[in-house]
Amino acid sequence: MMFQLSFHPYHRRFKRPLQTHHGFWSQRDGIVLQLEDEQGRKGQGEIAPLPWFGSETLEEALYFCRNLPTRFPLDELETIPARLPACQFGFGSALEALKGGGSSAFSNEEGLLYSALLPTGVAALSAWKPLLAKGYRTFKLKIGVNTIAAEQQLCRALLLELPPSVQLRLDANGGLDLPLAQQWLEMCDGLRSAFNIEYLEQPLPTDAFEEMLALSQQYKTPIALDESVASFAQLIRCCQQGWPGIYVIKPAISGYPKKLRRFCQAHSLDTVFSSVFETEVGRSACLQLAQALSSRAVGFGIEHWFAD
Ligand code: MG
């Protein structure tokens, strides 16, 4: 069986730049692709790189797409190198869509709970209300960008305002050091009886696995790994090293969906599936995986970040 590729790059601006410990991000650039086989079956996929999480860049993904032969065999799709995980995901999910009949958009969103990402800083205090009205019951707040005093004060103020039915996730993007992480976990443990703090995400940088493992044993507040498990290889490594907590999985940069599905099922991982601000094409493929593999609210409440 031979395949043909068509693809186009896209650019989507955020209404306001997203601020995390990695810096400011103002525009999502990616590639939407379509595979067609000899029987005329078509399947769409999306390449949505996130280089600061270790994926390839958009330029590397474009280079790969442009250098494929006009017609190529299945083998070409199944042997994309691991250094191009967003391409693996894009081509892998396009192939699955092609085999599954092609049309997958949005039919798979039912039954999932969504977490909405709040703007970083004091803007969070007014941003949650319209999102609650839209049905969100889980919110995520980025920390590790301001002083801990200011951020903990904001976090307390937010928790006091949120209705009791709501869960809050805190995401440090690896931006804390050990004493700061301990301060956050102490605060969270202290507030847990009164408020729903679901977890603290990636308190320390990716090279501090042992420290995070120790923290997960010292505190009651669950810890989720995100940057530490950004690639499929990292996910396997952390699992082998016995990470007892939550795994945040960004399928769009985790390589072939088939391999990811098989691994998560085999190890019964406690997972949160999370967006890298894909379009509907990538989103749909990610949510199909989430529906099969995760019971926690998915981090795909991000549409309010886009202007279009
Ligand atoms: Mg995160």
mmCIF file of C-alpha atoms and ligand atoms in Angstrom:
data_model
loop_
_atom_site.group_PDB
_atom_site.id
_atom_site.type_symbol
_atom_site.label_atom_id
_atom_site.label_comp_id
_atom_site.label_asym_id
_atom_site.label_seq_id
_atom_site.Cartn_x
_atom_site.Cartn_y
_atom_site.Cartn_z
ATOM 1 C CA MET A 1 0.000 0.000 0.000
ATOM 2 C CA MET A 2 1.331 3.397 -1.004
ATOM 3 C CA PHE A 3 0.399 6.754 0.530
ATOM 4 C CA GLN A 4 0.354 10.366 -0.520
ATOM 5 C CA LEU A 5 0.746 13.350 1.747
ATOM 6 C CA SER A 6 -0.738 16.821 1.594
ATOM 7 C CA PHE A 7 -0.095 19.321 4.369
ATOM 8 C CA HIS A 8 -0.312 22.962 5.303
ATOM 9 C CA PRO A 9 1.276 24.960 8.121
ATOM 10 C CA TYR A 10 -1.028 27.081 10.285
ATOM 11 C CA HIS A 11 -0.594 29.922 12.781
ATOM 12 C CA ARG A 12 -3.030 30.790 15.577
ATOM 13 C CA ARG A 13 -2.529 33.766 17.857
ATOM 14 C CA PHE A 14 -3.494 33.688 21.513
ATOM 15 C CA LYS A 15 -5.737 36.490 22.792
ATOM 16 C CA ARG A 16 -3.070 37.159 25.351
ATOM 17 C CA PRO A 17 0.344 35.505 25.675
ATOM 18 C CA LEU A 18 0.445 32.490 27.961
ATOM 19 C CA GLN A 19 2.935 33.045 30.773
ATOM 20 C CA THR A 20 4.657 30.043 32.313
ATOM 21 C CA HIS A 21 8.036 29.369 33.853
ATOM 22 C CA HIS A 22 9.214 28.659 30.278
ATOM 23 C CA GLY A 23 8.431 32.274 29.325
ATOM 24 C CA PHE A 24 5.749 33.944 27.201
ATOM 25 C CA TRP A 25 4.028 32.139 24.355
ATOM 26 C CA SER A 26 1.894 34.179 21.953
ATOM 27 C CA GLN A 27 1.238 32.033 18.869
ATOM 28 C CA ARG A 28 0.654 28.353 18.148
ATOM 29 C CA ASP A 29 2.329 27.192 14.914
ATOM 30 C CA GLY A 30 1.681 23.735 13.565
ATOM 31 C CA ILE A 31 0.932 21.613 10.534
ATOM 32 C CA VAL A 32 -2.294 19.899 9.505
ATOM 33 C CA LEU A 33 -1.658 16.937 7.224
ATOM 34 C CA GLN A 34 -3.704 14.480 5.234
ATOM 35 C CA LEU A 35 -2.754 10.997 4.142
ATOM 36 C CA GLU A 36 -4.445 9.306 1.233
ATOM 37 C CA ASP A 37 -4.002 5.676 0.271
ATOM 38 C CA GLU A 38 -4.449 3.991 -3.129
ATOM 39 C CA GLN A 39 -8.093 3.194 -2.399
ATOM 40 C CA GLY A 40 -8.804 6.880 -1.888
ATOM 41 C CA ARG A 41 -9.182 6.575 1.887
ATOM 42 C CA LYS A 42 -8.143 9.751 3.696
ATOM 43 C CA GLY A 43 -7.109 10.554 7.239
ATOM 44 C CA GLN A 44 -6.075 13.819 8.855
ATOM 45 C CA GLY A 45 -3.421 14.367 11.474
ATOM 46 C CA GLU A 46 -1.760 17.299 13.172
ATOM 47 C CA ILE A 47 1.838 18.099 13.998
ATOM 48 C CA ALA A 48 1.912 20.522 16.937
ATOM 49 C CA PRO A 49 5.510 20.789 18.151
ATOM 50 C CA LEU A 50 6.504 22.089 21.586
ATOM 51 C CA PRO A 51 10.285 22.486 21.381
ATOM 52 C CA TRP A 52 10.682 23.779 24.958
ATOM 53 C CA PHE A 53 9.253 20.444 26.064
ATOM 54 C CA GLY A 54 11.845 18.632 23.975
ATOM 55 C CA SER A 55 9.934 18.022 20.749
ATOM 56 C CA GLU A 56 11.188 18.950 17.307
ATOM 57 C CA THR A 57 10.706 22.503 16.042
ATOM 58 C CA LEU A 58 8.152 23.476 13.399
ATOM 59 C CA GLU A 59 11.008 23.904 10.923
ATOM 60 C CA GLU A 60 12.244 20.351 11.551
ATOM 61 C CA ALA A 61 8.710 19.007 11.111
ATOM 62 C CA LEU A 62 8.269 20.966 7.873
ATOM 63 C CA TYR A 63 11.608 19.702 6.620
ATOM 64 C CA PHE A 64 10.472 16.125 7.257
ATOM 65 C CA CYS A 65 7.136 16.635 5.459
ATOM 66 C CA ARG A 66 8.727 18.372 2.468
ATOM 67 C CA ASN A 67 11.302 15.639 2.013
ATOM 68 C CA LEU A 68 8.940 12.690 1.880
ATOM 69 C CA PRO A 69 8.706 11.158 -1.600
ATOM 70 C CA THR A 70 5.528 11.900 -3.569
ATOM 71 C CA ARG A 71 4.342 8.358 -2.937
ATOM 72 C CA PHE A 72 5.669 6.282 -0.079
ATOM 73 C CA PRO A 73 5.010 2.917 1.613
ATOM 74 C CA LEU A 74 3.608 2.288 5.116
ATOM 75 C CA ASP A 75 7.104 1.587 6.365
ATOM 76 C CA GLU A 76 7.985 5.252 5.821
ATOM 77 C CA LEU A 77 5.186 6.241 8.227
ATOM 78 C CA GLU A 78 6.048 3.722 10.894
ATOM 79 C CA THR A 79 9.762 4.439 11.088
ATOM 80 C CA ILE A 80 9.789 8.185 11.784
ATOM 81 C CA PRO A 81 12.730 8.833 14.127
ATOM 82 C CA ALA A 82 12.058 9.407 17.850
ATOM 83 C CA ARG A 83 13.579 12.883 17.601
ATOM 84 C CA LEU A 84 10.423 13.876 15.675
ATOM 85 C CA PRO A 85 7.725 12.908 18.212
ATOM 86 C CA ALA A 86 5.159 15.462 16.991
ATOM 87 C CA CYS A 87 5.577 14.065 13.452
ATOM 88 C CA GLN A 88 5.160 10.523 14.790
ATOM 89 C CA PHE A 89 1.925 11.597 16.428
ATOM 90 C CA GLY A 90 0.646 13.517 13.397
ATOM 91 C CA PHE A 91 1.330 10.733 10.902
ATOM 92 C CA GLY A 92 0.335 7.982 13.358
ATOM 93 C CA SER A 93 -3.033 9.543 14.114
ATOM 94 C CA ALA A 94 -3.655 10.337 10.424
ATOM 95 C CA LEU A 95 -3.054 6.679 9.647
ATOM 96 C CA GLU A 96 -5.485 5.612 12.386
ATOM 97 C CA ALA A 97 -8.081 8.085 11.091
ATOM 98 C CA LEU A 98 -7.615 6.743 7.567
ATOM 99 C CA LYS A 99 -8.113 3.165 8.725
ATOM 100 C CA GLY A 100 -11.034 4.116 10.941
ATOM 101 C CA GLY A 101 -12.921 5.855 8.183
ATOM 102 C CA GLY A 102 -11.452 9.317 8.425
ATOM 103 C CA SER A 103 -14.098 11.353 10.176
ATOM 104 C CA SER A 104 -13.405 11.597 13.878
ATOM 105 C CA ALA A 105 -13.868 15.268 14.704
ATOM 106 C CA PHE A 106 -15.641 15.908 17.992
ATOM 107 C CA SER A 107 -17.659 12.717 18.063
ATOM 108 C CA ASN A 108 -15.489 11.612 20.943
ATOM 109 C CA GLU A 109 -15.876 14.466 23.424
ATOM 110 C CA GLU A 110 -18.792 13.061 25.360
ATOM 111 C CA GLY A 111 -18.155 11.591 28.756
ATOM 112 C CA LEU A 112 -14.983 13.566 29.348
ATOM 113 C CA LEU A 113 -14.463 16.171 32.065
ATOM 114 C CA TYR A 114 -12.397 19.217 31.161
ATOM 115 C CA SER A 115 -9.920 21.332 33.059
ATOM 116 C CA ALA A 116 -9.646 24.995 32.035
ATOM 117 C CA LEU A 117 -6.373 26.861 32.118
ATOM 118 C CA LEU A 118 -6.609 30.168 33.975
ATOM 119 C CA PRO A 119 -4.490 33.192 33.072
ATOM 120 C CA THR A 120 -1.379 33.465 35.225
ATOM 121 C CA GLY A 121 -1.430 35.956 38.115
ATOM 122 C CA VAL A 122 -4.278 38.106 39.461
ATOM 123 C CA ALA A 123 -6.226 37.833 36.191
ATOM 124 C CA ALA A 124 -7.099 34.317 37.402
ATOM 125 C CA LEU A 125 -9.356 35.801 40.085
ATOM 126 C CA SER A 126 -11.876 37.085 37.559
ATOM 127 C CA ALA A 127 -11.284 34.559 34.769
ATOM 128 C CA TRP A 128 -12.787 31.483 36.436
ATOM 129 C CA LYS A 129 -16.380 32.752 36.617
ATOM 130 C CA PRO A 130 -17.264 32.666 32.894
ATOM 131 C CA LEU A 131 -15.461 29.328 32.642
ATOM 132 C CA LEU A 132 -17.523 27.920 35.501
ATOM 133 C CA ALA A 133 -20.625 29.123 33.667
ATOM 134 C CA LYS A 134 -19.430 27.154 30.624
ATOM 135 C CA GLY A 135 -19.367 24.028 32.748
ATOM 136 C CA TYR A 136 -15.748 23.686 33.818
ATOM 137 C CA ARG A 137 -15.275 22.199 37.287
ATOM 138 C CA THR A 138 -11.493 21.872 37.238
ATOM 139 C CA PHE A 139 -9.118 24.805 36.862
ATOM 140 C CA LYS A 140 -5.394 25.042 36.488
ATOM 141 C CA LEU A 141 -3.227 27.865 37.727
ATOM 142 C CA LYS A 142 0.381 28.398 36.644
ATOM 143 C CA ILE A 143 2.818 29.157 39.459
ATOM 144 C CA GLY A 144 6.577 29.613 39.650
ATOM 145 C CA VAL A 145 6.599 32.911 37.758
ATOM 146 C CA ASN A 146 6.237 35.433 40.621
ATOM 147 C CA THR A 147 7.366 35.554 44.274
ATOM 148 C CA ILE A 148 6.034 32.687 46.359
ATOM 149 C CA ALA A 149 4.432 35.141 48.800
ATOM 150 C CA ALA A 150 2.408 36.773 46.026
ATOM 151 C CA GLU A 151 1.504 33.454 44.411
ATOM 152 C CA GLN A 152 0.423 31.760 47.628
ATOM 153 C CA GLN A 153 -1.690 34.770 48.525
ATOM 154 C CA LEU A 154 -3.318 34.620 45.102
ATOM 155 C CA CYS A 155 -3.847 30.888 45.400
ATOM 156 C CA ARG A 156 -5.559 31.263 48.792
ATOM 157 C CA ALA A 157 -7.745 34.083 47.476
ATOM 158 C CA LEU A 158 -8.725 31.979 44.486
ATOM 159 C CA LEU A 159 -9.557 28.941 46.609
ATOM 160 C CA LEU A 160 -11.760 31.088 48.863
ATOM 161 C CA GLU A 161 -13.706 32.314 45.841
ATOM 162 C CA LEU A 162 -14.122 29.029 43.994
ATOM 163 C CA PRO A 163 -17.252 26.992 44.719
ATOM 164 C CA PRO A 164 -16.620 23.850 46.781
ATOM 165 C CA SER A 165 -17.406 21.589 43.821
ATOM 166 C CA VAL A 166 -14.363 22.880 41.938
ATOM 167 C CA GLN A 167 -10.910 21.298 41.812
ATOM 168 C CA LEU A 168 -7.743 23.333 41.453
ATOM 169 C CA ARG A 169 -4.502 22.149 39.867
ATOM 170 C CA LEU A 170 -1.256 24.045 40.370
ATOM 171 C CA ASP A 171 1.432 23.868 37.700
ATOM 172 C CA ALA A 172 4.964 25.083 38.426
ATOM 173 C CA ASN A 173 6.445 23.984 35.069
ATOM 174 C CA GLY A 174 9.589 22.899 36.911
ATOM 175 C CA GLY A 175 10.132 26.426 38.167
ATOM 176 C CA LEU A 176 10.554 25.810 41.907
ATOM 177 C CA ASP A 177 13.571 24.762 43.937
ATOM 178 C CA LEU A 178 13.326 22.259 46.776
ATOM 179 C CA PRO A 179 12.575 24.747 49.608
ATOM 180 C CA LEU A 180 9.912 26.474 47.493
ATOM 181 C CA ALA A 181 8.351 23.154 46.502
ATOM 182 C CA GLN A 182 8.215 22.200 50.187
ATOM 183 C CA GLN A 183 6.520 25.506 51.012
ATOM 184 C CA TRP A 184 3.909 24.898 48.342
ATOM 185 C CA LEU A 185 3.277 21.335 49.446
ATOM 186 C CA GLU A 186 3.004 22.405 53.081
ATOM 187 C CA MET A 187 0.427 24.983 52.098
ATOM 188 C CA CYS A 188 -1.496 22.511 49.955
ATOM 189 C CA ASP A 189 -1.451 19.821 52.654
ATOM 190 C CA GLY A 190 -2.731 22.382 55.151
ATOM 191 C CA LEU A 191 -5.575 23.451 52.880
ATOM 192 C CA ARG A 192 -6.579 20.004 51.687
ATOM 193 C CA SER A 193 -9.210 19.427 54.356
ATOM 194 C CA ALA A 194 -11.087 22.582 53.320
ATOM 195 C CA PHE A 195 -10.343 22.891 49.586
ATOM 196 C CA ASN A 196 -10.024 20.659 46.568
ATOM 197 C CA ILE A 197 -6.422 20.898 45.476
ATOM 198 C CA GLU A 198 -6.122 18.063 42.994
ATOM 199 C CA TYR A 199 -2.341 18.086 42.599
ATOM 200 C CA LEU A 200 0.859 20.063 42.248
ATOM 201 C CA GLU A 201 2.339 19.630 38.786
ATOM 202 C CA GLN A 202 6.063 19.437 38.007
ATOM 203 C CA PRO A 203 7.375 21.365 41.046
ATOM 204 C CA LEU A 204 11.043 20.776 40.193
ATOM 205 C CA PRO A 205 13.053 20.603 36.948
ATOM 206 C CA THR A 206 13.220 17.357 35.009
ATOM 207 C CA ASP A 207 16.636 16.424 36.440
ATOM 208 C CA ALA A 208 15.213 16.340 40.002
ATOM 209 C CA PHE A 209 13.329 13.050 39.772
ATOM 210 C CA GLU A 210 14.672 11.655 43.054
ATOM 211 C CA GLU A 211 13.727 14.849 44.917
ATOM 212 C CA MET A 212 10.201 14.767 43.515
ATOM 213 C CA LEU A 213 9.919 11.096 44.411
ATOM 214 C CA ALA A 214 10.902 11.973 48.002
ATOM 215 C CA LEU A 215 8.397 14.863 48.070
ATOM 216 C CA SER A 216 5.644 12.530 46.890
ATOM 217 C CA GLN A 217 6.341 10.356 49.931
ATOM 218 C CA GLN A 218 6.611 13.268 52.394
ATOM 219 C CA TYR A 219 3.386 15.095 51.483
ATOM 220 C CA LYS A 220 -0.252 14.106 51.015
ATOM 221 C CA THR A 221 -0.876 16.407 48.062
ATOM 222 C CA PRO A 222 -0.371 14.345 44.924
ATOM 223 C CA ILE A 223 2.404 15.372 42.560
ATOM 224 C CA ALA A 224 2.043 15.127 38.800
ATOM 225 C CA LEU A 225 4.966 14.877 36.385
ATOM 226 C CA ASP A 226 4.667 16.770 33.117
ATOM 227 C CA GLU A 227 7.963 18.055 31.673
ATOM 228 C CA SER A 228 9.623 14.939 33.170
ATOM 229 C CA VAL A 229 7.475 12.679 30.992
ATOM 230 C CA ALA A 230 7.216 14.864 27.891
ATOM 231 C CA SER A 231 8.650 12.246 25.548
ATOM 232 C CA PHE A 232 7.631 8.613 25.278
ATOM 233 C CA ALA A 233 11.149 7.555 26.317
ATOM 234 C CA GLN A 234 10.957 9.746 29.437
ATOM 235 C CA LEU A 235 7.539 8.320 30.265
ATOM 236 C CA ILE A 236 8.908 4.798 30.128
ATOM 237 C CA ARG A 237 11.922 5.766 32.252
ATOM 238 C CA CYS A 238 9.864 7.418 35.014
ATOM 239 C CA CYS A 239 7.516 4.460 35.067
ATOM 240 C CA GLN A 240 10.454 2.048 35.350
ATOM 241 C CA GLN A 241 11.864 4.171 38.188
ATOM 242 C CA GLY A 242 8.596 3.696 40.021
ATOM 243 C CA TRP A 243 6.903 7.079 39.898
ATOM 244 C CA PRO A 244 3.901 6.596 42.182
ATOM 245 C CA GLY A 245 1.991 9.753 41.259
ATOM 246 C CA ILE A 246 0.207 11.211 38.296
ATOM 247 C CA TYR A 247 1.531 11.379 34.730
ATOM 248 C CA VAL A 248 0.562 14.359 32.587
ATOM 249 C CA ILE A 249 0.554 13.184 29.006
ATOM 250 C CA LYS A 250 0.630 15.501 26.024
ATOM 251 C CA PRO A 251 -0.166 13.004 23.278
ATOM 252 C CA ALA A 252 0.688 15.459 20.500
ATOM 253 C CA ILE A 253 4.369 15.337 21.494
ATOM 254 C CA SER A 254 4.449 11.769 22.845
ATOM 255 C CA GLY A 255 5.081 9.974 19.575
ATOM 256 C CA TYR A 256 2.972 7.267 17.964
ATOM 257 C CA PRO A 257 -0.511 7.076 19.529
ATOM 258 C CA LYS A 258 -0.521 3.302 19.115
ATOM 259 C CA LYS A 259 2.568 2.864 21.296
ATOM 260 C CA LEU A 260 1.318 5.342 23.897
ATOM 261 C CA ARG A 261 -2.041 3.569 24.153
ATOM 262 C CA ARG A 262 -0.387 0.192 24.555
ATOM 263 C CA PHE A 263 2.011 1.438 27.242
ATOM 264 C CA CYS A 264 -0.584 3.274 29.350
ATOM 265 C CA GLN A 265 -2.906 0.280 29.251
ATOM 266 C CA ALA A 266 -0.178 -2.186 30.139
ATOM 267 C CA HIS A 267 0.911 -0.156 33.192
ATOM 268 C CA SER A 268 -2.479 1.203 34.356
ATOM 269 C CA LEU A 269 -0.963 4.664 34.761
ATOM 270 C CA ASP A 270 -2.818 7.440 36.599
ATOM 271 C CA THR A 271 -2.881 9.925 33.753
ATOM 272 C CA VAL A 272 -4.028 13.415 32.892
ATOM 273 C CA PHE A 273 -4.231 14.049 29.172
ATOM 274 C CA SER A 274 -3.241 17.533 28.258
ATOM 275 C CA SER A 275 -3.320 19.876 25.302
ATOM 276 C CA VAL A 276 -0.447 21.593 23.573
ATOM 277 C CA PHE A 277 -2.964 24.012 22.010
ATOM 278 C CA GLU A 278 -3.688 21.894 18.948
ATOM 279 C CA THR A 279 -6.445 22.597 16.418
ATOM 280 C CA GLU A 280 -9.519 20.365 16.250
ATOM 281 C CA VAL A 281 -7.618 17.766 14.219
ATOM 282 C CA GLY A 282 -4.990 17.053 16.874
ATOM 283 C CA ARG A 283 -7.424 17.632 19.678
ATOM 284 C CA SER A 284 -9.769 14.988 18.383
ATOM 285 C CA ALA A 285 -6.991 12.397 18.159
ATOM 286 C CA CYS A 286 -5.777 13.277 21.681
ATOM 287 C CA LEU A 287 -9.252 13.043 23.166
ATOM 288 C CA GLN A 288 -9.795 9.625 21.630
ATOM 289 C CA LEU A 289 -6.763 8.449 23.585
ATOM 290 C CA ALA A 290 -7.877 10.276 26.739
ATOM 291 C CA GLN A 291 -11.274 8.678 26.610
ATOM 292 C CA ALA A 292 -9.747 5.237 26.488
ATOM 293 C CA LEU A 293 -7.018 5.841 29.046
ATOM 294 C CA SER A 294 -7.815 8.530 31.630
ATOM 295 C CA SER A 295 -10.395 9.085 34.333
ATOM 296 C CA ARG A 296 -9.211 12.558 35.367
ATOM 297 C CA ALA A 297 -10.368 15.817 33.816
ATOM 298 C CA VAL A 298 -8.456 16.422 30.603
ATOM 299 C CA GLY A 299 -6.400 19.583 30.167
ATOM 300 C CA PHE A 300 -8.125 20.616 26.967
ATOM 301 C CA GLY A 301 -10.064 23.612 28.254
ATOM 302 C CA ILE A 302 -8.058 26.053 26.200
ATOM 303 C CA GLU A 303 -10.350 27.376 23.465
ATOM 304 C CA HIS A 304 -10.869 30.624 25.408
ATOM 305 C CA TRP A 305 -7.179 31.359 24.793
ATOM 306 C CA PHE A 306 -7.637 31.822 21.047
ATOM 307 C CA ALA A 307 -8.889 34.880 19.259
ATOM 308 C CA ASP A 308 -10.510 33.015 16.334
HETATM 309 MG MG MG B 1 2.298 21.311 32.984
#
